[in-house]
Tab-separated table of C-alpha atoms and ligand atoms in Angstrom:
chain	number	residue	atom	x	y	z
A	1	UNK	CA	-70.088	16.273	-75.493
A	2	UNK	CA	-72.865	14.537	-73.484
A	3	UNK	CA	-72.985	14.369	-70.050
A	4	UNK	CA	-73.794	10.457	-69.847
A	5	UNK	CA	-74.087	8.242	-72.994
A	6	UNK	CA	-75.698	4.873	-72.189
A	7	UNK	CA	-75.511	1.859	-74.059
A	8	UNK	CA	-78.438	-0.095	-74.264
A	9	UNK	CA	-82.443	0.702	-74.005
A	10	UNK	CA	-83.708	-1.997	-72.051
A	11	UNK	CA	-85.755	-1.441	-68.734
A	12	UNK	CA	-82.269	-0.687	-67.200
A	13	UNK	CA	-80.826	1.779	-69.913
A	14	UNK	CA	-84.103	3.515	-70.115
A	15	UNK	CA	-84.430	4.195	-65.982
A	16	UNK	CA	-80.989	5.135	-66.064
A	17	UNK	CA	-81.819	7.439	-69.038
A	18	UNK	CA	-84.801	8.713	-67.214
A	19	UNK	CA	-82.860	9.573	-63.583
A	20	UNK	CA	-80.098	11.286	-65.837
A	21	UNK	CA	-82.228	13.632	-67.612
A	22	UNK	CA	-84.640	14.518	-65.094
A	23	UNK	CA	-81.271	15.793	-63.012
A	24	UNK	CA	-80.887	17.701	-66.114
A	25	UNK	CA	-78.133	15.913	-67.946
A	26	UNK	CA	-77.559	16.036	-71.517
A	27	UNK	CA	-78.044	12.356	-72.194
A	28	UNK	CA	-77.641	10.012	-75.069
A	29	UNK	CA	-79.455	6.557	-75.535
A	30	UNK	CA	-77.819	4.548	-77.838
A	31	UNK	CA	-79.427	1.462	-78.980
A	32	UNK	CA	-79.014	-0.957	-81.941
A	33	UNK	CA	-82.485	-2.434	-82.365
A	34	UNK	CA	-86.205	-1.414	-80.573
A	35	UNK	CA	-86.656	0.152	-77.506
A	36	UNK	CA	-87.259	-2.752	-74.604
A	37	UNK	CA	-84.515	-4.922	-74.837
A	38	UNK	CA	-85.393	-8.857	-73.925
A	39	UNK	CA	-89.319	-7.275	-72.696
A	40	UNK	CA	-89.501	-7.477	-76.172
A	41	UNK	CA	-89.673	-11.273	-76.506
A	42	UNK	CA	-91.274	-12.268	-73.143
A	43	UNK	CA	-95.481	-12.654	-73.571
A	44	UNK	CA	-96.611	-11.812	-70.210
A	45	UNK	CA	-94.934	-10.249	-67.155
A	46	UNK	CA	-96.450	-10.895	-63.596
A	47	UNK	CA	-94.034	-9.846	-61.262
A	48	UNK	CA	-93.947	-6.181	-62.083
A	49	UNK	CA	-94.842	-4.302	-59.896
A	50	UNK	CA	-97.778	-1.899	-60.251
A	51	UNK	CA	-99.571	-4.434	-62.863
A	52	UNK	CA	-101.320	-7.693	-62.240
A	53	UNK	CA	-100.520	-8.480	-65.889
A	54	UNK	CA	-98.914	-6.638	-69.040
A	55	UNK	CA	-96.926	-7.691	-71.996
A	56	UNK	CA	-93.293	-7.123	-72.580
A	57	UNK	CA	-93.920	-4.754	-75.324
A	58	UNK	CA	-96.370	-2.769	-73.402
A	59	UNK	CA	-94.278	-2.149	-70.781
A	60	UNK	CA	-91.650	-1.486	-73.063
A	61	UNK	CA	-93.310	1.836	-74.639
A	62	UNK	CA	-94.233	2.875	-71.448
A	63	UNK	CA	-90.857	3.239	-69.743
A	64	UNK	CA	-89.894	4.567	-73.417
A	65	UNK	CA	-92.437	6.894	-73.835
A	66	UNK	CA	-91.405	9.082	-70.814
A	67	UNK	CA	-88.295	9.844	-72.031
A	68	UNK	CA	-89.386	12.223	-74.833
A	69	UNK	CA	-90.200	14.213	-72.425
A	70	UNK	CA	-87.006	14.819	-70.693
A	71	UNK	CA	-85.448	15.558	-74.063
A	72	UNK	CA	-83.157	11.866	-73.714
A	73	UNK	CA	-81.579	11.989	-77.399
A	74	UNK	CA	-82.025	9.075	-79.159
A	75	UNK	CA	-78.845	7.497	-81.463
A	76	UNK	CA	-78.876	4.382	-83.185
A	77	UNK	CA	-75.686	2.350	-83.737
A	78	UNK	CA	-73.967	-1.160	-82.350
A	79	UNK	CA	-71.475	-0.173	-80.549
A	80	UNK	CA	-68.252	-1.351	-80.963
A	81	UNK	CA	-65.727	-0.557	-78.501
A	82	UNK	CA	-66.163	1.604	-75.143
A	83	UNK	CA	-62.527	4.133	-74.574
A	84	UNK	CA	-61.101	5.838	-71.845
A	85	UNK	CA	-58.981	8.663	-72.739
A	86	UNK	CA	-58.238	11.125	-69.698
A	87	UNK	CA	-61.711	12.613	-68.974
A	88	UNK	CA	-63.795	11.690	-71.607
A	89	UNK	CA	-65.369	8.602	-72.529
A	90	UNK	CA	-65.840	7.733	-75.904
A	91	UNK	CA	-68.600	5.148	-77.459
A	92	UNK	CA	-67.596	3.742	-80.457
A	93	UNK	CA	-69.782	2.742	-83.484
A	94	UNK	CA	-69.778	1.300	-86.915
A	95	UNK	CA	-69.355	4.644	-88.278
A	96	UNK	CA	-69.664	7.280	-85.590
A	97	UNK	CA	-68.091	7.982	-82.423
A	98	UNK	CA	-69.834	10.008	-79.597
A	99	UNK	CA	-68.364	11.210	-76.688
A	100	UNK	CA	-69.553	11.964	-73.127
A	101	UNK	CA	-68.500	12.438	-69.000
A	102	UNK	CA	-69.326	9.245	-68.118
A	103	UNK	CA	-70.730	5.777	-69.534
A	104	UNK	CA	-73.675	3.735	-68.262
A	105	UNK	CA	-73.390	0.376	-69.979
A	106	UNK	CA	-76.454	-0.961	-69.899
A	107	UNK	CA	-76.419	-3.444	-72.906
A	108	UNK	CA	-77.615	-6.770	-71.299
A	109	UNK	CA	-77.331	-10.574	-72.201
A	110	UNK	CA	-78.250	-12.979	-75.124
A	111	UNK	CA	-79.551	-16.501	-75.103
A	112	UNK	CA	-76.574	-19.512	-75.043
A	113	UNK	CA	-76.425	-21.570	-77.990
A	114	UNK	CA	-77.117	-25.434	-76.501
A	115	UNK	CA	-74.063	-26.179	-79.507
A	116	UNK	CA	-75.819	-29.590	-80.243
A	117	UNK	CA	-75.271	-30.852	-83.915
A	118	UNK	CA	-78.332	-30.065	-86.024
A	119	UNK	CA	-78.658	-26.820	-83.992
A	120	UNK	CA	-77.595	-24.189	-86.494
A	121	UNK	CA	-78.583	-26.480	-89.888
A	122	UNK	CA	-82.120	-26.144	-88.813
A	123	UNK	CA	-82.166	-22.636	-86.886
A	124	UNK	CA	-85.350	-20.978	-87.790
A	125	UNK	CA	-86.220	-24.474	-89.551
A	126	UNK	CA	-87.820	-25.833	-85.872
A	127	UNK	CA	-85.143	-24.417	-83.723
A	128	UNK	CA	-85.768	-21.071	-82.129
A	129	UNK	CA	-84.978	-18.996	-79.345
A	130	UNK	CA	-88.079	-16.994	-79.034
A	131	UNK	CA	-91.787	-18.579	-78.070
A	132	UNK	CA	-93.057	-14.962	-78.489
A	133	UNK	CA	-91.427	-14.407	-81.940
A	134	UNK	CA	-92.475	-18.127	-83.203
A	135	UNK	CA	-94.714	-19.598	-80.684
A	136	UNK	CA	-97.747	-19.518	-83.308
A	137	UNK	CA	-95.834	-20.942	-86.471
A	138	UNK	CA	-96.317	-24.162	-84.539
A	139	UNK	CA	-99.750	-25.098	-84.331
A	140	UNK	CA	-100.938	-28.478	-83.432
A	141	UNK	CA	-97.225	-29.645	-83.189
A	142	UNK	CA	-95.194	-31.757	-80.622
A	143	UNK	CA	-92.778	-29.314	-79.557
A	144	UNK	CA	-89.569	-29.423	-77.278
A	145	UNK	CA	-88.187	-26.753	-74.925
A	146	UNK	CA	-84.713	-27.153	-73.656
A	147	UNK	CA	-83.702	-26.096	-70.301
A	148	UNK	CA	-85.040	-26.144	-66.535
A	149	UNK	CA	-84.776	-22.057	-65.747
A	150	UNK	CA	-87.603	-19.355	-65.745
A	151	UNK	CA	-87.450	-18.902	-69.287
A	152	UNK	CA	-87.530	-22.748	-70.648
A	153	UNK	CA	-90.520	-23.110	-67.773
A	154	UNK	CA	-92.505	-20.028	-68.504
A	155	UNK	CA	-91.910	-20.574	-72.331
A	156	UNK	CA	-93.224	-24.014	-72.276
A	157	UNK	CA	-96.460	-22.844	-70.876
A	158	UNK	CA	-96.543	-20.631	-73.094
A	159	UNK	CA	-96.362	-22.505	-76.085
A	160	UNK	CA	-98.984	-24.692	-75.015
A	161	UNK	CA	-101.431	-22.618	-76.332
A	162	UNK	CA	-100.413	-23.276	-79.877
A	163	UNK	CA	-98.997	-26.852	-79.584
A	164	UNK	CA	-100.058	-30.375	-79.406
A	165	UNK	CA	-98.093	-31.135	-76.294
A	166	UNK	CA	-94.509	-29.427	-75.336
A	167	UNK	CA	-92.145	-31.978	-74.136
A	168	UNK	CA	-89.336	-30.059	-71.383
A	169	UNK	CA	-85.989	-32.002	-71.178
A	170	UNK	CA	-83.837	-30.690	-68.126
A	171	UNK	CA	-80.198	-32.161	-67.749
A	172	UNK	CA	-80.913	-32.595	-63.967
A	173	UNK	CA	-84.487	-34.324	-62.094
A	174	UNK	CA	-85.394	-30.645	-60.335
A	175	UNK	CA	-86.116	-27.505	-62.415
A	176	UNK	CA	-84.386	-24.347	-61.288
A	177	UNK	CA	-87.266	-21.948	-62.369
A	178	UNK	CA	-89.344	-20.005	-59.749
A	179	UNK	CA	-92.019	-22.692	-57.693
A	180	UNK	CA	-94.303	-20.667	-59.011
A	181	UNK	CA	-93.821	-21.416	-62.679
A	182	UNK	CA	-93.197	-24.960	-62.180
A	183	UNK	CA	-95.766	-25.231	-60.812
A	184	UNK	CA	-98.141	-24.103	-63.740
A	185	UNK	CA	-95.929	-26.292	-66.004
A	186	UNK	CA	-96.840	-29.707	-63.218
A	187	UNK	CA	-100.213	-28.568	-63.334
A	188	UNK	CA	-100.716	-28.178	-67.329
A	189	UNK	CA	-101.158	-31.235	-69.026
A	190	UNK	CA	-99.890	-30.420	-72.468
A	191	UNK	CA	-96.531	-30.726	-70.891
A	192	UNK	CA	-94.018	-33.517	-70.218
A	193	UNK	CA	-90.849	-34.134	-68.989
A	194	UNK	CA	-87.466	-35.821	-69.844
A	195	UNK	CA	-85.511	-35.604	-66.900
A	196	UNK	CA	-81.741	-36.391	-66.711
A	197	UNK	CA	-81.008	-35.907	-70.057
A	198	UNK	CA	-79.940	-33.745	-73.053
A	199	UNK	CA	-80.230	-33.490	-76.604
A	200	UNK	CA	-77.328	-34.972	-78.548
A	201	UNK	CA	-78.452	-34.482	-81.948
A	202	UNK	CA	-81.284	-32.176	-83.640
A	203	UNK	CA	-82.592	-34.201	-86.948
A	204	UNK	CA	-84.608	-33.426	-89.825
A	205	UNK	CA	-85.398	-33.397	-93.511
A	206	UNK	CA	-84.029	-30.926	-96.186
A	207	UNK	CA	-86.959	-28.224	-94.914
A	208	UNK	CA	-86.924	-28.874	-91.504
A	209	UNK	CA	-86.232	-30.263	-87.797
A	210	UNK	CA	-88.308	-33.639	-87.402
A	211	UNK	CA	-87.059	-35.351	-84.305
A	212	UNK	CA	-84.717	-34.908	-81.698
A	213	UNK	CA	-82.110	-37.624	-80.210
A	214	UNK	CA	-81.749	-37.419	-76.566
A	215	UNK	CA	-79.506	-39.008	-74.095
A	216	UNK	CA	-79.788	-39.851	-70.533
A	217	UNK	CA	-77.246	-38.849	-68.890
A	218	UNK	CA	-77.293	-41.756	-66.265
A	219	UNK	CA	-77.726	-44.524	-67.940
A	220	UNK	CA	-76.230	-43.377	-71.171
A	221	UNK	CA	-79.292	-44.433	-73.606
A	222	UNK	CA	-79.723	-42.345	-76.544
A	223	UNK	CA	-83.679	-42.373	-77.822
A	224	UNK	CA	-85.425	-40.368	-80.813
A	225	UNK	CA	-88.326	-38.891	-80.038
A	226	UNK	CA	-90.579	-36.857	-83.253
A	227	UNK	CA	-90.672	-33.234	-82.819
A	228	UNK	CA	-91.571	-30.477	-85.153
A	229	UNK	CA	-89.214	-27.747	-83.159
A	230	UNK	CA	-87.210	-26.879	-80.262
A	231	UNK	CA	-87.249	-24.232	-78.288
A	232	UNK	CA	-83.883	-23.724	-76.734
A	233	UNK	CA	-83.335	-21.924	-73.031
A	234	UNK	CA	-80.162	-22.710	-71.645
A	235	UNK	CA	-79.266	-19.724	-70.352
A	236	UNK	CA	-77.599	-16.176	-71.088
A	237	UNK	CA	-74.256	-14.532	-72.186
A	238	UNK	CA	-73.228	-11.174	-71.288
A	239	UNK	CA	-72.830	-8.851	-74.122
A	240	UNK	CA	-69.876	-6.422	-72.903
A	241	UNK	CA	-67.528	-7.455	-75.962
A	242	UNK	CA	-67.362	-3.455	-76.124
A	243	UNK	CA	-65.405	-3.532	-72.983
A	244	UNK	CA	-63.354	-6.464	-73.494
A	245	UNK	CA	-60.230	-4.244	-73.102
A	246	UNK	CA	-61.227	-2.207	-70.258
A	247	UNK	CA	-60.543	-5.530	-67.408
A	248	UNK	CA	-63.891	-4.325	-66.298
A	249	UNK	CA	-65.454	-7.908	-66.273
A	250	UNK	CA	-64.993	-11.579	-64.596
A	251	UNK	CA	-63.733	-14.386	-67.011
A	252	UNK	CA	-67.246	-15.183	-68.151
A	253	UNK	CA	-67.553	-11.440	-69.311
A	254	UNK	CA	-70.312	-10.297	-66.779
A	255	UNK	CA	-69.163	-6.774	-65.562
A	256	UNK	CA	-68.035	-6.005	-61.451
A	257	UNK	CA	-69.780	-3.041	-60.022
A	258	UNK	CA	-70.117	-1.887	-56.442
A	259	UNK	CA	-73.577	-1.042	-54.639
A	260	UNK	CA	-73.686	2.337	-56.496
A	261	UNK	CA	-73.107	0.685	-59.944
A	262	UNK	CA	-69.292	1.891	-60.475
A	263	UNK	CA	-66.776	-0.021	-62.424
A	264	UNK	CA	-63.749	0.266	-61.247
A	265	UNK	CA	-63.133	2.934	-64.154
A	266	UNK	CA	-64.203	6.486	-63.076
A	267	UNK	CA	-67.044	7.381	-64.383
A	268	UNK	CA	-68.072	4.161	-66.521
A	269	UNK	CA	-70.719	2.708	-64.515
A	270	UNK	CA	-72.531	-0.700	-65.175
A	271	UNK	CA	-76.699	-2.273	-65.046
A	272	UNK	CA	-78.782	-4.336	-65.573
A	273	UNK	CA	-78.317	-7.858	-66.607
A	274	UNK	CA	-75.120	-7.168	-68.251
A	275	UNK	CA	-73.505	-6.569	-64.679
A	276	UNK	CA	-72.389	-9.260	-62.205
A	277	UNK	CA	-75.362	-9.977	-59.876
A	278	UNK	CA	-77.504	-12.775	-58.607
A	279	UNK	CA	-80.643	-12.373	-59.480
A	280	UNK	CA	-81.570	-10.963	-63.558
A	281	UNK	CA	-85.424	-9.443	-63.727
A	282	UNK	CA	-86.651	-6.343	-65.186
A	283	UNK	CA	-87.408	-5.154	-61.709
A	284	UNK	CA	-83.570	-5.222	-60.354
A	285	UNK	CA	-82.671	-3.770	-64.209
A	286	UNK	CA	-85.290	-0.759	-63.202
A	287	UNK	CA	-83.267	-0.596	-59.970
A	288	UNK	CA	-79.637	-0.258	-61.267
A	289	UNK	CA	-80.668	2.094	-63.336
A	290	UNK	CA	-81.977	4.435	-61.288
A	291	UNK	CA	-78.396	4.568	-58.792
A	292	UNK	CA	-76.820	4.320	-61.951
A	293	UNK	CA	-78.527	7.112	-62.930
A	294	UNK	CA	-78.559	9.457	-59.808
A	295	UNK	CA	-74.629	8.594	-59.928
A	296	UNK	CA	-73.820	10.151	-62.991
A	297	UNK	CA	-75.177	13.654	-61.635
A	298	UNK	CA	-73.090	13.075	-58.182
A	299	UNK	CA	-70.199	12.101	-60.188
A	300	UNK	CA	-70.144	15.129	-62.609
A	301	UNK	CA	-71.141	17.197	-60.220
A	302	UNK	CA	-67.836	16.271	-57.905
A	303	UNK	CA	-65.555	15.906	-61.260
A	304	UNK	CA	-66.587	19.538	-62.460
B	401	FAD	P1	-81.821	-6.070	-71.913
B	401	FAD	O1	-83.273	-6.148	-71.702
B	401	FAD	O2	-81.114	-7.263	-72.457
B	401	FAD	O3	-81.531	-4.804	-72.869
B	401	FAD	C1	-80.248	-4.558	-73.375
B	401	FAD	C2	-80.339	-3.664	-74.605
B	401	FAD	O4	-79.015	-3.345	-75.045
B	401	FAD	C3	-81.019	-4.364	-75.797
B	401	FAD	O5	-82.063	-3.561	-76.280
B	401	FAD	C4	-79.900	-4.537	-76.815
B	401	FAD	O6	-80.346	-4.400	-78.160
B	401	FAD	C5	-78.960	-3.380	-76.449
B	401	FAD	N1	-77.596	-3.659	-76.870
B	401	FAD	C6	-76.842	-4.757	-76.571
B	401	FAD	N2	-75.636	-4.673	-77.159
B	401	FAD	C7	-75.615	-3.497	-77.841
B	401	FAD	C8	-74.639	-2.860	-78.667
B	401	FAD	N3	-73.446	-3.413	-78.913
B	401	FAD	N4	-74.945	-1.672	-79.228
B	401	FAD	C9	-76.157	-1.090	-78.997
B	401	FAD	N5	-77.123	-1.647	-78.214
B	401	FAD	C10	-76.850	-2.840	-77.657
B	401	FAD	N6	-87.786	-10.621	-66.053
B	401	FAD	C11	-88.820	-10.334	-65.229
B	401	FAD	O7	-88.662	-9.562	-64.288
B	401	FAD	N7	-90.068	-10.861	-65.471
B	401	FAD	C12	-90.315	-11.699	-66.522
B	401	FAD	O8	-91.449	-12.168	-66.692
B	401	FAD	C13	-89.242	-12.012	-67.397
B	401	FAD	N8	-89.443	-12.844	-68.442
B	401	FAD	C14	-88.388	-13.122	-69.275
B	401	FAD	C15	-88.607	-13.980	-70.361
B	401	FAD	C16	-87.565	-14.303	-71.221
B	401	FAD	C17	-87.800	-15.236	-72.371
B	401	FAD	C18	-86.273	-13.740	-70.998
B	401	FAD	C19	-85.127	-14.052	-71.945
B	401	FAD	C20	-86.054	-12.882	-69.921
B	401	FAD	C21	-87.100	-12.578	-69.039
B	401	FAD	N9	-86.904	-11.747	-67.930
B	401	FAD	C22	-87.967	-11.448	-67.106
B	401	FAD	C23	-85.599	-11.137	-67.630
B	401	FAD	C24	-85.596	-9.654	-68.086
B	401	FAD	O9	-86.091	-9.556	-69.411
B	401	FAD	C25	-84.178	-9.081	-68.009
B	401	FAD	O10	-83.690	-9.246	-66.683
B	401	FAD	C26	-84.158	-7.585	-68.354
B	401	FAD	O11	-84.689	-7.351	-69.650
B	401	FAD	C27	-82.733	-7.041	-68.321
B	401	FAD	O12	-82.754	-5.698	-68.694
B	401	FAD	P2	-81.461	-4.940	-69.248
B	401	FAD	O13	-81.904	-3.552	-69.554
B	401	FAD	O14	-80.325	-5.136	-68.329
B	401	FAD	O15	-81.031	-5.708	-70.575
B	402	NAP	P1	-80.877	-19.763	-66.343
B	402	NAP	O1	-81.619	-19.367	-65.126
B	402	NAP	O2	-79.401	-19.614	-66.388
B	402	NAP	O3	-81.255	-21.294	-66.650
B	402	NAP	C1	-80.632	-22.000	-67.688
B	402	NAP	C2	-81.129	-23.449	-67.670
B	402	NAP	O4	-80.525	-24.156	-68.748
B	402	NAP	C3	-80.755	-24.193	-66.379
B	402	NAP	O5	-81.818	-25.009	-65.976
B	402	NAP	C4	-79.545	-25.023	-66.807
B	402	NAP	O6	-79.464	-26.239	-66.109
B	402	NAP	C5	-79.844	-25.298	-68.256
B	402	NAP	N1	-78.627	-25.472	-69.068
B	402	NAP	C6	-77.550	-24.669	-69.127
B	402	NAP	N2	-76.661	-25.129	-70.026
B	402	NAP	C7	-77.186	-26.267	-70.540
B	402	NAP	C8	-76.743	-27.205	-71.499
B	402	NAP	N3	-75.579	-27.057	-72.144
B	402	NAP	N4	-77.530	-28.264	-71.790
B	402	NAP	C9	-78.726	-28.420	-71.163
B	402	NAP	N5	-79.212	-27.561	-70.236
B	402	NAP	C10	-78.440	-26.489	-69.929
B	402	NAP	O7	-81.399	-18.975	-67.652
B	402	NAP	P2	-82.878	-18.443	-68.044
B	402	NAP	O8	-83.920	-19.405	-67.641
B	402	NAP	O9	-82.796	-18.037	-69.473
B	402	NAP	O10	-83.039	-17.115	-67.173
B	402	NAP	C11	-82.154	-16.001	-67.392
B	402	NAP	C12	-82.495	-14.888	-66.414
B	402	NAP	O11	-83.756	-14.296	-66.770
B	402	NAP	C13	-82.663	-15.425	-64.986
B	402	NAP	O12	-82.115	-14.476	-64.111
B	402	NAP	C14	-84.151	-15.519	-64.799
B	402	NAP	O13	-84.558	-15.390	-63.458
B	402	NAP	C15	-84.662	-14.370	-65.664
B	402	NAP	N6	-86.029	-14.693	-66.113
B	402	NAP	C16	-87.066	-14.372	-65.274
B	402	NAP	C17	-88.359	-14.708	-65.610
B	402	NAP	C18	-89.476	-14.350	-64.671
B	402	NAP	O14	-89.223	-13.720	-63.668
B	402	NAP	N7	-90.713	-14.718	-64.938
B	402	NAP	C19	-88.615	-15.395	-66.798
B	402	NAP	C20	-87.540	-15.723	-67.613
B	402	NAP	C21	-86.250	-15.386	-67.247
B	402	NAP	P3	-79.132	-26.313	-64.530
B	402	NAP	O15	-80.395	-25.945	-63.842
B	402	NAP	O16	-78.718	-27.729	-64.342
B	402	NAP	O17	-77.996	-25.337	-64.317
């Protein structure tokens, strides 16, 4: 029996993990891939504090690195399904099944599909989710990012160092990313814009993507424009299908926590991106986890 299990080793899941076991906790970190969570496909992070610059997988081993130290036990597995029965919590995976006092699901969000035709045919034919993971597969191409958030922004910018140009088409005429980051993007000139409009069709040959048919939304006017992929940010999805049954979570799935990270199940507690919240950055992940993480200790120390 653990004293916390969390879900999920991204920079909330591993602070949480940290706070738990340095308060002495037998803890369990249960993760289905590498250690990092989305740090693991973002290039470079500025607003961290502490570093001027470092990469996503940098700081990624060195929030995991710590935890060796406090003995956090390290399981892999998807989990499945997240039960209450009495006093103990139970985390459910493809073939185990762990138990533990409480639950900190940490287990974050995934990238929307933009569900334009062509989209899947060609995905990881010139459509991909990930600058970091294909950015330099594109060389010298004309490439499009989809989306007007931090991550189409930043990724554009990114990608600039590889491509020919990068072309950013935003459904609106403003860009909700951080002034910051739009303003690199206004001030590189490797990038465009499309504004008012969407993609309505992804096209391309029997290998892969070629062009792109967009629409303006305004005037209605569907144009195709050559591209040799598209990079597709439209936002995120929470992934708390584990607690589906638990009525833990609004109607799009993100979960409801208080100020101290509490579901309203005892002792199943919630961070990170996965949770309800305004504003999703490794920084306010790093933050959850560490009430999330003090909380477990209060609440098995009051429960025992
Ligand atoms: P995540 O990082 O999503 O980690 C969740 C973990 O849970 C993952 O490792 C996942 O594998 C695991 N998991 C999920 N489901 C299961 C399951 N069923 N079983 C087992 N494990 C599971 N923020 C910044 O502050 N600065 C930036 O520069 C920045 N750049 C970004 C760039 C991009 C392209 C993106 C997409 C995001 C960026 N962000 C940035 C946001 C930041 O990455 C997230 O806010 C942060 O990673 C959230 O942390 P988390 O621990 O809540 O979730
Ligand atoms: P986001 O902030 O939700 O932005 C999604 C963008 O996609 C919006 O511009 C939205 O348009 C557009 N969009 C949504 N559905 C669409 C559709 N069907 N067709 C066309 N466009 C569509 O998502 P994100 O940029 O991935 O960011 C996710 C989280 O990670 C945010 O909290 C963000 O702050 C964080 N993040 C931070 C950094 C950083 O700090 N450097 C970097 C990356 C991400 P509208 O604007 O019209 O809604």
């Amino acid at each position: 029996m653990y004293d916390t299990l969390i879900v999920g080793s991204g920079p909330a899941g591993m602070t949480a993990a940290l706070y738990a076991a340095r308060s002495n906790l037998k803890v369990g970190l249960i993760e289905q891939g590498a250690p990092g969570g989305q740090m693991n496909n973002t290039s470079d992070i500025e607003n961290y504090p502490g570093y001027d610059l470092i990469t996503g997988p940098e700081l990624s081993m060195k929030m995991f690195e710590p935890l060796e130290k406090f003995n956090v036990e390290h399981l892999y597995g998807i989990v499945q399904k997240i039960e209450v029965d009495g006093d103990i919590r139970r985390v459910v995976t493809e073939d185990e099944s762990y138990e533990a006092k409480t639950i900190i699901l940490a287990t974050g969000s995934k990238n929307r599909l933009l569900g334009a035709p062509g989209e899947e045919t060609y995905n990881s034919r010139g459509v991909s989710y990930c600058a970091v993971c294909d950015g330099a597969f594109f060389r010298n191409q004309d490439l499009l990012v989809v989306g007007g958030g931090d991550s189409a922004v930043e990724e554009a910018v990114y990608l600039t160092q590889f491509a020919n140009s990068v072309t950013i088409v935003h459904r609106r005429d403003q860009l909700r990313a951080q002034q910051i980051l739009q303003n690199r993007a206004f001030n590189n000139e490797k990038v465009k814009f499309i504004w008012d409009s969407v993609v309505s069709e992804i096209k391309g040959n029997d290998m892969r993507v070629t062009s792109v048919d967009i629409q303006n939304v305004k005037t209605g006017e569907v144009t195709n424009h050559a591209f040799g992929g598209v990079f597709i940010y439209v936002g995120t999805f929470p992934l708390s299908q584990m607690v589906s049954e638990l009525d833990i979570t609004d109607q799009e799935g993100w979960v409801i926590t208080d100020n101290e990270m509490k579901t309203s199940i005892p002792g199943v507690f919630a961070v990170g991106d996965v949770r309800q919240k305004h504003l999703r950055q490794i920084t306010t992940a790093v933050g959850d986890g560490a009430i999330a993480g003090q909380g477990v200790y209060q609440y098995i120390i009051e429960n025992n």
